[in-house]
Amino acid sequence: MNWQDAALVMAGLIGSGVAVIHGSLTQRLMIRPLTKSALADELTLVKKLVPSLLQFSTFNWFLGGLALIASALWFEKDVRLAISLLVGSSYLYGALVNLWATRGRHPGWMLYTVALGLIAFGVNGSGG
């Protein structure tokens, strides 16, 4: 395993790790209170749709991390680039929105920025 492969693996571990923490906190701090609210009792659509929408980014970031790890271990240069661009765009969006929404007081944007740097390094010159 070369340094570029290791960078993609690290980016994947960071991305998936942040996703797991994000999903746990979202479930505990947002979804549980929402589904227990009086408003949610009246609106069954809220109970069904909102939790899935709130956890969509968790799912996306987690699978993206796994895809980065797989790309470092098994895929050719072109596939690594495609996966890196797709996952990187998702991580970039998450980092920017997190930075904007929390005014920089949340570590998620920093972690995804580190992952983005690792992705950039990982696709630069990596090739089976």
Tab-separated table of N, CA, C and O in Angstrom, residues 2-125:
chain	number	residue	atom	x	y	z
A	2	ASN	N	0.649	2.140	-0.959
A	2	ASN	CA	1.437	3.358	-1.025
A	2	ASN	C	0.760	4.480	-0.217
A	2	ASN	O	-0.304	4.294	0.361
A	3	TRP	N	1.385	5.660	-0.216
A	3	TRP	CA	0.862	6.778	0.590
A	3	TRP	C	-0.494	7.260	0.076
A	3	TRP	O	-1.352	7.668	0.870
A	4	GLN	N	-0.701	7.231	-1.231
A	4	GLN	CA	-1.981	7.670	-1.776
A	4	GLN	C	-3.108	6.720	-1.359
A	4	GLN	O	-4.195	7.170	-1.009
A	5	ASP	N	-2.823	5.429	-1.390
A	5	ASP	CA	-3.818	4.455	-0.938
A	5	ASP	C	-4.139	4.667	0.542
A	5	ASP	O	-5.304	4.648	0.956
A	6	ALA	N	-3.104	4.874	1.337
A	6	ALA	CA	-3.299	5.101	2.773
A	6	ALA	C	-4.123	6.364	3.021
A	6	ALA	O	-4.973	6.403	3.923
A	7	ALA	N	-3.908	7.394	2.201
A	7	ALA	CA	-4.668	8.633	2.349
A	7	ALA	C	-6.152	8.399	2.066
A	7	ALA	O	-7.020	8.909	2.786
A	8	LEU	N	-6.447	7.617	1.025
A	8	LEU	CA	-7.848	7.317	0.727
A	8	LEU	C	-8.494	6.488	1.830
A	8	LEU	O	-9.654	6.712	2.193
A	9	VAL	N	-7.742	5.539	2.376
A	9	VAL	CA	-8.264	4.736	3.490
A	9	VAL	C	-8.551	5.634	4.695
A	9	VAL	O	-9.611	5.543	5.325
A	10	MET	N	-7.612	6.523	5.011
A	10	MET	CA	-7.819	7.435	6.143
A	10	MET	C	-9.018	8.353	5.902
A	10	MET	O	-9.823	8.586	6.816
A	11	ALA	N	-9.167	8.871	4.691
A	11	ALA	CA	-10.324	9.712	4.363
A	11	ALA	C	-11.615	8.921	4.550
A	11	ALA	O	-12.603	9.441	5.077
A	12	GLY	N	-11.603	7.666	4.122
A	12	GLY	CA	-12.778	6.811	4.293
A	12	GLY	C	-13.092	6.536	5.748
A	12	GLY	O	-14.255	6.542	6.155
A	13	LEU	N	-12.056	6.298	6.543
A	13	LEU	CA	-12.274	6.066	7.973
A	13	LEU	C	-12.818	7.313	8.660
A	13	LEU	O	-13.727	7.227	9.495
A	14	ILE	N	-12.268	8.469	8.322
A	14	ILE	CA	-12.769	9.719	8.892
A	14	ILE	C	-14.221	9.932	8.479
A	14	ILE	O	-15.090	10.220	9.314
A	15	GLY	N	-14.497	9.789	7.191
A	15	GLY	CA	-15.851	10.009	6.694
A	15	GLY	C	-16.871	9.075	7.317
A	15	GLY	O	-17.932	9.509	7.767
A	16	SER	N	-16.553	7.800	7.377
A	16	SER	CA	-17.484	6.835	7.974
A	16	SER	C	-17.608	7.043	9.475
A	16	SER	O	-18.704	6.920	10.038
A	17	GLY	N	-16.506	7.375	10.127
A	17	GLY	CA	-16.550	7.626	11.571
A	17	GLY	C	-17.401	8.835	11.913
A	17	GLY	O	-18.227	8.786	12.842
A	18	VAL	N	-17.217	9.905	11.173
A	18	VAL	CA	-18.038	11.102	11.396
A	18	VAL	C	-19.505	10.774	11.128
A	18	VAL	O	-20.395	11.230	11.849
A	19	ALA	N	-19.766	9.979	10.109
A	19	ALA	CA	-21.144	9.607	9.788
A	19	ALA	C	-21.806	8.849	10.930
A	19	ALA	O	-22.969	9.112	11.266
A	20	VAL	N	-21.086	7.929	11.546
A	20	VAL	CA	-21.652	7.160	12.659
A	20	VAL	C	-21.976	8.084	13.837
A	20	VAL	O	-23.057	8.003	14.432
A	21	ILE	N	-21.059	8.974	14.158
A	21	ILE	CA	-21.301	9.919	15.251
A	21	ILE	C	-22.458	10.850	14.899
A	21	ILE	O	-23.355	11.095	15.719
A	22	HIS	N	-22.466	11.354	13.669
A	22	HIS	CA	-23.545	12.219	13.199
A	22	HIS	C	-24.893	11.507	13.304
A	22	HIS	O	-25.881	12.083	13.774
A	23	GLY	N	-24.942	10.268	12.863
A	23	GLY	CA	-26.192	9.514	12.908
A	23	GLY	C	-26.681	9.289	14.323
A	23	GLY	O	-27.882	9.422	14.605
A	24	SER	N	-25.784	8.976	15.234
A	24	SER	CA	-26.169	8.762	16.632
A	24	SER	C	-26.704	10.041	17.261
A	24	SER	O	-27.741	10.031	17.935
A	25	LEU	N	-25.995	11.139	17.034
A	25	LEU	CA	-26.439	12.415	17.603
A	25	LEU	C	-27.745	12.897	16.965
A	25	LEU	O	-28.622	13.413	17.665
A	26	THR	N	-27.871	12.715	15.670
A	26	THR	CA	-29.107	13.107	14.996
A	26	THR	C	-30.289	12.320	15.544
A	26	THR	O	-31.351	12.882	15.807
A	27	GLN	N	-30.091	11.040	15.741
A	27	GLN	CA	-31.161	10.200	16.277
A	27	GLN	C	-31.552	10.640	17.680
A	27	GLN	O	-32.731	10.805	17.986
A	28	ARG	N	-30.547	10.855	18.526
A	28	ARG	CA	-30.803	11.189	19.929
A	28	ARG	C	-31.319	12.620	20.116
A	28	ARG	O	-32.242	12.841	20.901
A	29	LEU	N	-30.745	13.571	19.419
A	29	LEU	CA	-31.051	14.970	19.685
A	29	LEU	C	-32.139	15.560	18.796
A	29	LEU	O	-32.739	16.579	19.165
A	30	MET	N	-32.407	14.945	17.654
A	30	MET	CA	-33.396	15.518	16.746
A	30	MET	C	-34.579	14.590	16.482
A	30	MET	O	-35.727	15.007	16.595
A	31	ILE	N	-34.293	13.354	16.123
A	31	ILE	CA	-35.374	12.475	15.698
A	31	ILE	C	-36.232	12.016	16.868
A	31	ILE	O	-37.464	12.086	16.800
A	32	ARG	N	-35.633	11.557	17.949
A	32	ARG	CA	-36.441	11.122	19.103
A	32	ARG	C	-37.345	12.231	19.621
A	32	ARG	O	-38.542	11.997	19.807
A	33	PRO	N	-36.815	13.429	19.886
A	33	PRO	CA	-37.717	14.489	20.358
A	33	PRO	C	-38.817	14.832	19.352
A	33	PRO	O	-39.956	15.099	19.735
A	34	LEU	N	-38.480	14.813	18.073
A	34	LEU	CA	-39.464	15.148	17.053
A	34	LEU	C	-40.579	14.117	17.000
A	34	LEU	O	-41.761	14.467	16.921
A	35	THR	N	-40.224	12.850	17.049
A	35	THR	CA	-41.248	11.808	16.953
A	35	THR	C	-42.078	11.714	18.225
A	35	THR	O	-43.170	11.161	18.194
A	36	LYS	N	-41.597	12.263	19.318
A	36	LYS	CA	-42.365	12.261	20.569
A	36	LYS	C	-43.215	13.516	20.735
A	36	LYS	O	-44.000	13.599	21.655
A	37	SER	N	-43.056	14.475	19.834
A	37	SER	CA	-43.790	15.732	19.964
A	37	SER	C	-45.265	15.541	19.616
A	37	SER	O	-45.649	14.616	18.897
A	38	ALA	N	-46.087	16.437	20.125
A	38	ALA	CA	-47.524	16.389	19.845
A	38	ALA	C	-47.791	16.604	18.363
A	38	ALA	O	-48.704	16.009	17.795
A	39	LEU	N	-46.977	17.430	17.726
A	39	LEU	CA	-47.143	17.684	16.297
A	39	LEU	C	-46.941	16.408	15.488
A	39	LEU	O	-47.693	16.132	14.550
A	40	ALA	N	-45.969	15.616	15.861
A	40	ALA	CA	-45.691	14.378	15.127
A	40	ALA	C	-46.829	13.383	15.273
A	40	ALA	O	-47.086	12.589	14.365
A	41	ASP	N	-47.516	13.405	16.414
A	41	ASP	CA	-48.654	12.506	16.596
A	41	ASP	C	-49.770	12.821	15.606
A	41	ASP	O	-50.477	11.932	15.152
A	42	GLU	N	-49.908	14.084	15.270
A	42	GLU	CA	-50.950	14.482	14.335
A	42	GLU	C	-50.535	14.270	12.884
A	42	GLU	O	-51.376	14.119	12.018
A	43	LEU	N	-49.248	14.298	12.629
A	43	LEU	CA	-48.754	14.192	11.253
A	43	LEU	C	-47.951	12.906	11.082
A	43	LEU	O	-46.767	12.870	11.347
A	44	THR	N	-48.593	11.848	10.619
A	44	THR	CA	-47.873	10.584	10.458
A	44	THR	C	-46.799	10.684	9.389
A	44	THR	O	-45.799	9.976	9.452
A	45	LEU	N	-46.985	11.563	8.411
A	45	LEU	CA	-45.959	11.750	7.394
A	45	LEU	C	-44.656	12.233	8.023
A	45	LEU	O	-43.571	11.808	7.626
A	46	VAL	N	-44.761	13.105	9.005
A	46	VAL	CA	-43.576	13.597	9.705
A	46	VAL	C	-42.846	12.432	10.364
A	46	VAL	O	-41.626	12.323	10.263
A	47	LYS	N	-43.580	11.558	10.995
A	47	LYS	CA	-42.972	10.406	11.664
A	47	LYS	C	-42.278	9.471	10.678
A	47	LYS	O	-41.291	8.828	11.015
A	48	LYS	N	-42.775	9.405	9.472
A	48	LYS	CA	-42.206	8.502	8.479
A	48	LYS	C	-41.089	9.139	7.666
A	48	LYS	O	-40.067	8.529	7.413
A	49	LEU	N	-41.297	10.350	7.237
A	49	LEU	CA	-40.398	10.954	6.270
A	49	LEU	C	-39.215	11.696	6.887
A	49	LEU	O	-38.075	11.550	6.430
A	50	VAL	N	-39.456	12.469	7.903
A	50	VAL	CA	-38.401	13.326	8.462
A	50	VAL	C	-37.212	12.532	9.004
A	50	VAL	O	-36.068	12.885	8.713
A	51	PRO	N	-37.410	11.460	9.758
A	51	PRO	CA	-36.224	10.708	10.223
A	51	PRO	C	-35.366	10.192	9.073
A	51	PRO	O	-34.141	10.263	9.126
A	52	SER	N	-36.003	9.718	8.015
A	52	SER	CA	-35.238	9.226	6.862
A	52	SER	C	-34.463	10.355	6.193
A	52	SER	O	-33.308	10.170	5.799
A	53	LEU	N	-35.079	11.499	6.059
A	53	LEU	CA	-34.396	12.631	5.443
A	53	LEU	C	-33.247	13.124	6.311
A	53	LEU	O	-32.182	13.487	5.791
A	54	LEU	N	-33.448	13.147	7.623
A	54	LEU	CA	-32.380	13.597	8.512
A	54	LEU	C	-31.193	12.632	8.510
A	54	LEU	O	-30.064	13.046	8.711
A	55	GLN	N	-31.450	11.364	8.265
A	55	GLN	CA	-30.371	10.379	8.283
A	55	GLN	C	-29.800	10.109	6.892
A	55	GLN	O	-28.855	9.343	6.752
A	56	PHE	N	-30.335	10.747	5.860
A	56	PHE	CA	-29.823	10.516	4.513
A	56	PHE	C	-28.344	10.869	4.403
A	56	PHE	O	-27.563	10.128	3.802
A	57	SER	N	-27.943	11.995	4.967
A	57	SER	CA	-26.530	12.370	4.894
A	57	SER	C	-25.663	11.363	5.650
A	57	SER	O	-24.551	11.050	5.205
A	58	THR	N	-26.161	10.849	6.758
A	58	THR	CA	-25.423	9.826	7.500
A	58	THR	C	-25.154	8.622	6.605
A	58	THR	O	-24.019	8.140	6.502
A	59	PHE	N	-26.182	8.148	5.970
A	59	PHE	CA	-26.087	6.997	5.070
A	59	PHE	C	-25.111	7.276	3.928
A	59	PHE	O	-24.223	6.470	3.628
A	60	ASN	N	-25.253	8.444	3.311
A	60	ASN	CA	-24.408	8.832	2.189
A	60	ASN	C	-22.938	8.922	2.609
A	60	ASN	O	-22.051	8.412	1.920
A	61	TRP	N	-22.653	9.589	3.704
A	61	TRP	CA	-21.273	9.755	4.160
A	61	TRP	C	-20.656	8.426	4.585
A	61	TRP	O	-19.482	8.182	4.342
A	62	PHE	N	-21.445	7.566	5.218
A	62	PHE	CA	-20.924	6.269	5.650
A	62	PHE	C	-20.554	5.409	4.443
A	62	PHE	O	-19.445	4.865	4.374
A	63	LEU	N	-21.462	5.294	3.500
A	63	LEU	CA	-21.165	4.490	2.306
A	63	LEU	C	-20.043	5.114	1.488
A	63	LEU	O	-19.237	4.400	0.888
A	64	GLY	N	-19.985	6.432	1.457
A	64	GLY	CA	-18.887	7.107	0.765
A	64	GLY	C	-17.548	6.742	1.371
A	64	GLY	O	-16.566	6.505	0.653
A	65	GLY	N	-17.492	6.693	2.691
A	65	GLY	CA	-16.255	6.287	3.361
A	65	GLY	C	-15.861	4.868	3.006
A	65	GLY	O	-14.686	4.587	2.731
A	66	LEU	N	-16.843	3.979	2.987
A	66	LEU	CA	-16.554	2.590	2.597
A	66	LEU	C	-16.082	2.517	1.147
A	66	LEU	O	-15.169	1.750	0.826
A	67	ALA	N	-16.680	3.323	0.281
A	67	ALA	CA	-16.271	3.338	-1.128
A	67	ALA	C	-14.838	3.844	-1.283
A	67	ALA	O	-14.079	3.324	-2.108
A	68	LEU	N	-14.445	4.849	-0.493
A	68	LEU	CA	-13.064	5.333	-0.545
A	68	LEU	C	-12.084	4.240	-0.124
A	68	LEU	O	-11.039	4.057	-0.749
A	69	ILE	N	-12.430	3.527	0.933
A	69	ILE	CA	-11.563	2.442	1.404
A	69	ILE	C	-11.453	1.363	0.330
A	69	ILE	O	-10.352	0.902	0.006
A	70	ALA	N	-12.589	0.979	-0.240
A	70	ALA	CA	-12.581	-0.046	-1.294
A	70	ALA	C	-11.781	0.428	-2.501
A	70	ALA	O	-11.041	-0.357	-3.108
A	71	SER	N	-11.913	1.713	-2.845
A	71	SER	CA	-11.183	2.212	-4.013
A	71	SER	C	-9.677	2.143	-3.799
A	71	SER	O	-8.934	1.868	-4.735
A	72	ALA	N	-9.232	2.368	-2.577
A	72	ALA	CA	-7.794	2.297	-2.284
A	72	ALA	C	-7.279	0.865	-2.347
A	72	ALA	O	-6.137	0.630	-2.747
A	73	LEU	N	-8.114	-0.072	-1.976
A	73	LEU	CA	-7.666	-1.461	-1.879
A	73	LEU	C	-7.822	-2.255	-3.173
A	73	LEU	O	-7.017	-3.157	-3.443
A	74	TRP	N	-8.856	-1.931	-3.975
A	74	TRP	CA	-9.177	-2.825	-5.073
A	74	TRP	C	-9.326	-2.206	-6.453
A	74	TRP	O	-9.314	-2.935	-7.443
A	75	PHE	N	-9.501	-0.909	-6.566
A	75	PHE	CA	-9.888	-0.355	-7.854
A	75	PHE	C	-8.750	0.349	-8.574
A	75	PHE	O	-7.770	0.768	-7.975
A	76	GLU	N	-8.928	0.486	-9.876
A	76	GLU	CA	-7.954	1.152	-10.737
A	76	GLU	C	-8.055	2.668	-10.597
A	76	GLU	O	-9.006	3.188	-10.024
A	77	LYS	N	-7.092	3.351	-11.191
A	77	LYS	CA	-6.965	4.804	-11.068
A	77	LYS	C	-8.233	5.552	-11.493
A	77	LYS	O	-8.671	6.477	-10.798
A	78	ASP	N	-8.823	5.195	-12.625
A	78	ASP	CA	-10.013	5.901	-13.105
A	78	ASP	C	-11.200	5.728	-12.164
A	78	ASP	O	-11.967	6.665	-11.940
A	79	VAL	N	-11.364	4.541	-11.617
A	79	VAL	CA	-12.459	4.288	-10.691
A	79	VAL	C	-12.217	5.047	-9.380
A	79	VAL	O	-13.143	5.620	-8.808
A	80	ARG	N	-10.975	5.080	-8.927
A	80	ARG	CA	-10.630	5.848	-7.719
A	80	ARG	C	-10.969	7.312	-7.894
A	80	ARG	O	-11.492	7.950	-6.990
A	81	LEU	N	-10.657	7.844	-9.068
A	81	LEU	CA	-10.947	9.245	-9.337
A	81	LEU	C	-12.450	9.499	-9.320
A	81	LEU	O	-12.914	10.465	-8.707
A	82	ALA	N	-13.221	8.643	-9.962
A	82	ALA	CA	-14.681	8.816	-9.997
A	82	ALA	C	-15.278	8.738	-8.591
A	82	ALA	O	-16.100	9.578	-8.210
A	83	ILE	N	-14.851	7.743	-7.819
A	83	ILE	CA	-15.342	7.607	-6.447
A	83	ILE	C	-14.922	8.816	-5.619
A	83	ILE	O	-15.728	9.378	-4.866
A	84	SER	N	-13.693	9.241	-5.785
A	84	SER	CA	-13.191	10.381	-5.015
A	84	SER	C	-13.942	11.662	-5.339
A	84	SER	O	-14.230	12.462	-4.446
A	85	LEU	N	-14.259	11.880	-6.599
A	85	LEU	CA	-15.021	13.064	-6.984
A	85	LEU	C	-16.437	13.029	-6.406
A	85	LEU	O	-16.932	14.036	-5.887
A	86	LEU	N	-17.069	11.888	-6.489
A	86	LEU	CA	-18.429	11.765	-5.977
A	86	LEU	C	-18.467	11.924	-4.457
A	86	LEU	O	-19.243	12.721	-3.919
A	87	VAL	N	-17.627	11.180	-3.765
A	87	VAL	CA	-17.601	11.252	-2.304
A	87	VAL	C	-17.085	12.617	-1.854
A	87	VAL	O	-17.625	13.219	-0.920
A	88	GLY	N	-16.072	13.115	-2.532
A	88	GLY	CA	-15.524	14.421	-2.185
A	88	GLY	C	-16.553	15.530	-2.310
A	88	GLY	O	-16.601	16.435	-1.476
A	89	SER	N	-17.400	15.463	-3.326
A	89	SER	CA	-18.439	16.496	-3.463
A	89	SER	C	-19.431	16.424	-2.307
A	89	SER	O	-19.884	17.454	-1.802
A	90	SER	N	-19.744	15.236	-1.862
A	90	SER	CA	-20.637	15.070	-0.722
A	90	SER	C	-19.994	15.595	0.564
A	90	SER	O	-20.632	16.287	1.359
A	91	TYR	N	-18.726	15.276	0.762
A	91	TYR	CA	-18.013	15.756	1.950
A	91	TYR	C	-17.829	17.268	1.907
A	91	TYR	O	-17.928	17.945	2.931
A	92	LEU	N	-17.577	17.810	0.716
A	92	LEU	CA	-17.432	19.261	0.581
A	92	LEU	C	-18.738	19.965	0.927
A	92	LEU	O	-18.740	20.954	1.664
A	93	TYR	N	-19.833	19.465	0.412
A	93	TYR	CA	-21.136	20.057	0.726
A	93	TYR	C	-21.396	19.999	2.234
A	93	TYR	O	-21.800	20.993	2.842
A	94	GLY	N	-21.144	18.845	2.832
A	94	GLY	CA	-21.338	18.703	4.273
A	94	GLY	C	-20.460	19.653	5.066
A	94	GLY	O	-20.905	20.264	6.047
A	95	ALA	N	-19.214	19.790	4.659
A	95	ALA	CA	-18.293	20.676	5.373
A	95	ALA	C	-18.740	22.131	5.266
A	95	ALA	O	-18.756	22.858	6.268
A	96	LEU	N	-19.109	22.563	4.069
A	96	LEU	CA	-19.516	23.957	3.882
A	96	LEU	C	-20.809	24.287	4.620
A	96	LEU	O	-20.913	25.330	5.279
A	97	VAL	N	-21.793	23.408	4.524
A	97	VAL	CA	-23.060	23.655	5.224
A	97	VAL	C	-22.855	23.617	6.730
A	97	VAL	O	-23.405	24.438	7.464
A	98	ASN	N	-22.041	22.689	7.202
A	98	ASN	CA	-21.755	22.604	8.634
A	98	ASN	C	-21.054	23.865	9.121
A	98	ASN	O	-21.403	24.427	10.158
A	99	LEU	N	-20.064	24.312	8.378
A	99	LEU	CA	-19.343	25.542	8.733
A	99	LEU	C	-20.301	26.726	8.777
A	99	LEU	O	-20.302	27.510	9.719
A	100	TRP	N	-21.136	26.846	7.757
A	100	TRP	CA	-22.079	27.961	7.675
A	100	TRP	C	-23.139	27.886	8.789
A	100	TRP	O	-23.390	28.866	9.482
A	101	ALA	N	-23.754	26.719	8.955
A	101	ALA	CA	-24.871	26.579	9.893
A	101	ALA	C	-24.439	26.724	11.349
A	101	ALA	O	-25.193	27.247	12.169
A	102	THR	N	-23.252	26.249	11.671
A	102	THR	CA	-22.802	26.297	13.074
A	102	THR	C	-21.827	27.435	13.327
A	102	THR	O	-21.321	27.564	14.440
A	103	ARG	N	-21.562	28.228	12.296
A	103	ARG	CA	-20.594	29.326	12.378
A	103	ARG	C	-19.230	28.833	12.865
A	103	ARG	O	-18.533	29.508	13.613
A	104	GLY	N	-18.899	27.623	12.458
A	104	GLY	CA	-17.588	27.063	12.754
A	104	GLY	C	-17.435	26.448	14.130
A	104	GLY	O	-16.342	26.050	14.499
A	105	ARG	N	-18.514	26.338	14.889
A	105	ARG	CA	-18.413	25.825	16.262
A	105	ARG	C	-18.586	24.314	16.367
A	105	ARG	O	-18.663	23.785	17.471
A	106	HIS	N	-18.652	23.638	15.261
A	106	HIS	CA	-18.855	22.194	15.253
A	106	HIS	C	-17.670	21.550	14.543
A	106	HIS	O	-17.230	22.042	13.512
A	107	PRO	N	-17.130	20.454	15.069
A	107	PRO	CA	-15.924	19.869	14.456
A	107	PRO	C	-16.163	19.131	13.142
A	107	PRO	O	-15.208	18.779	12.452
A	108	GLY	N	-17.403	18.905	12.761
A	108	GLY	CA	-17.679	18.144	11.546
A	108	GLY	C	-17.058	18.760	10.305
A	108	GLY	O	-16.495	18.051	9.464
A	109	TRP	N	-17.137	20.063	10.158
A	109	TRP	CA	-16.583	20.707	8.966
A	109	TRP	C	-15.070	20.548	8.920
A	109	TRP	O	-14.505	20.380	7.845
A	110	MET	N	-14.426	20.567	10.081
A	110	MET	CA	-12.970	20.400	10.121
A	110	MET	C	-12.573	18.979	9.710
A	110	MET	O	-11.621	18.783	8.958
A	111	LEU	N	-13.297	18.010	10.224
A	111	LEU	CA	-12.982	16.620	9.914
A	111	LEU	C	-13.193	16.321	8.435
A	111	LEU	O	-12.364	15.651	7.800
A	112	TYR	N	-14.294	16.831	7.869
A	112	TYR	CA	-14.511	16.597	6.450
A	112	TYR	C	-13.535	17.382	5.585
A	112	TYR	O	-13.190	16.949	4.487
A	113	THR	N	-13.046	18.505	6.068
A	113	THR	CA	-12.011	19.236	5.340
A	113	THR	C	-10.708	18.439	5.319
A	113	THR	O	-10.023	18.358	4.295
A	114	VAL	N	-10.375	17.816	6.441
A	114	VAL	CA	-9.194	16.940	6.486
A	114	VAL	C	-9.390	15.775	5.518
A	114	VAL	O	-8.478	15.420	4.763
A	115	ALA	N	-10.582	15.178	5.538
A	115	ALA	CA	-10.864	14.065	4.623
A	115	ALA	C	-10.731	14.516	3.171
A	115	ALA	O	-10.193	13.777	2.334
A	116	LEU	N	-11.181	15.728	2.868
A	116	LEU	CA	-11.050	16.245	1.499
A	116	LEU	C	-9.585	16.398	1.095
A	116	LEU	O	-9.214	16.089	-0.037
A	117	GLY	N	-8.767	16.878	2.006
A	117	GLY	CA	-7.337	16.985	1.718
A	117	GLY	C	-6.716	15.614	1.461
A	117	GLY	O	-5.896	15.450	0.546
A	118	LEU	N	-7.125	14.630	2.249
A	118	LEU	CA	-6.621	13.273	2.052
A	118	LEU	C	-7.104	12.693	0.717
A	118	LEU	O	-6.344	11.995	0.037
A	119	ILE	N	-8.344	12.979	0.364
A	119	ILE	CA	-8.855	12.509	-0.930
A	119	ILE	C	-8.038	13.134	-2.065
A	119	ILE	O	-7.627	12.435	-2.999
A	120	ALA	N	-7.806	14.435	-1.979
A	120	ALA	CA	-7.025	15.115	-3.031
A	120	ALA	C	-5.639	14.503	-3.144
A	120	ALA	O	-5.137	14.261	-4.253
A	121	PHE	N	-5.003	14.240	-2.022
A	121	PHE	CA	-3.689	13.615	-2.040
A	121	PHE	C	-3.776	12.190	-2.584
A	121	PHE	O	-2.928	11.748	-3.357
A	122	GLY	N	-4.817	11.489	-2.177
A	122	GLY	CA	-4.967	10.089	-2.566
A	122	GLY	C	-5.175	9.856	-4.045
A	122	GLY	O	-4.718	8.850	-4.588
A	123	VAL	N	-5.838	10.766	-4.714
A	123	VAL	CA	-6.056	10.572	-6.160
A	123	VAL	C	-4.928	11.159	-6.989
A	123	VAL	O	-4.846	10.875	-8.184
A	124	ASN	N	-4.073	11.937	-6.394
A	124	ASN	CA	-2.952	12.540	-7.111
A	124	ASN	C	-1.843	11.509	-7.281
A	124	ASN	O	-1.084	11.216	-6.377
A	125	GLY	N	-1.785	10.915	-8.443
A	125	GLY	CA	-0.709	9.977	-8.749
A	125	GLY	C	-0.930	8.565	-8.276
A	125	GLY	O	-0.062	7.724	-8.428
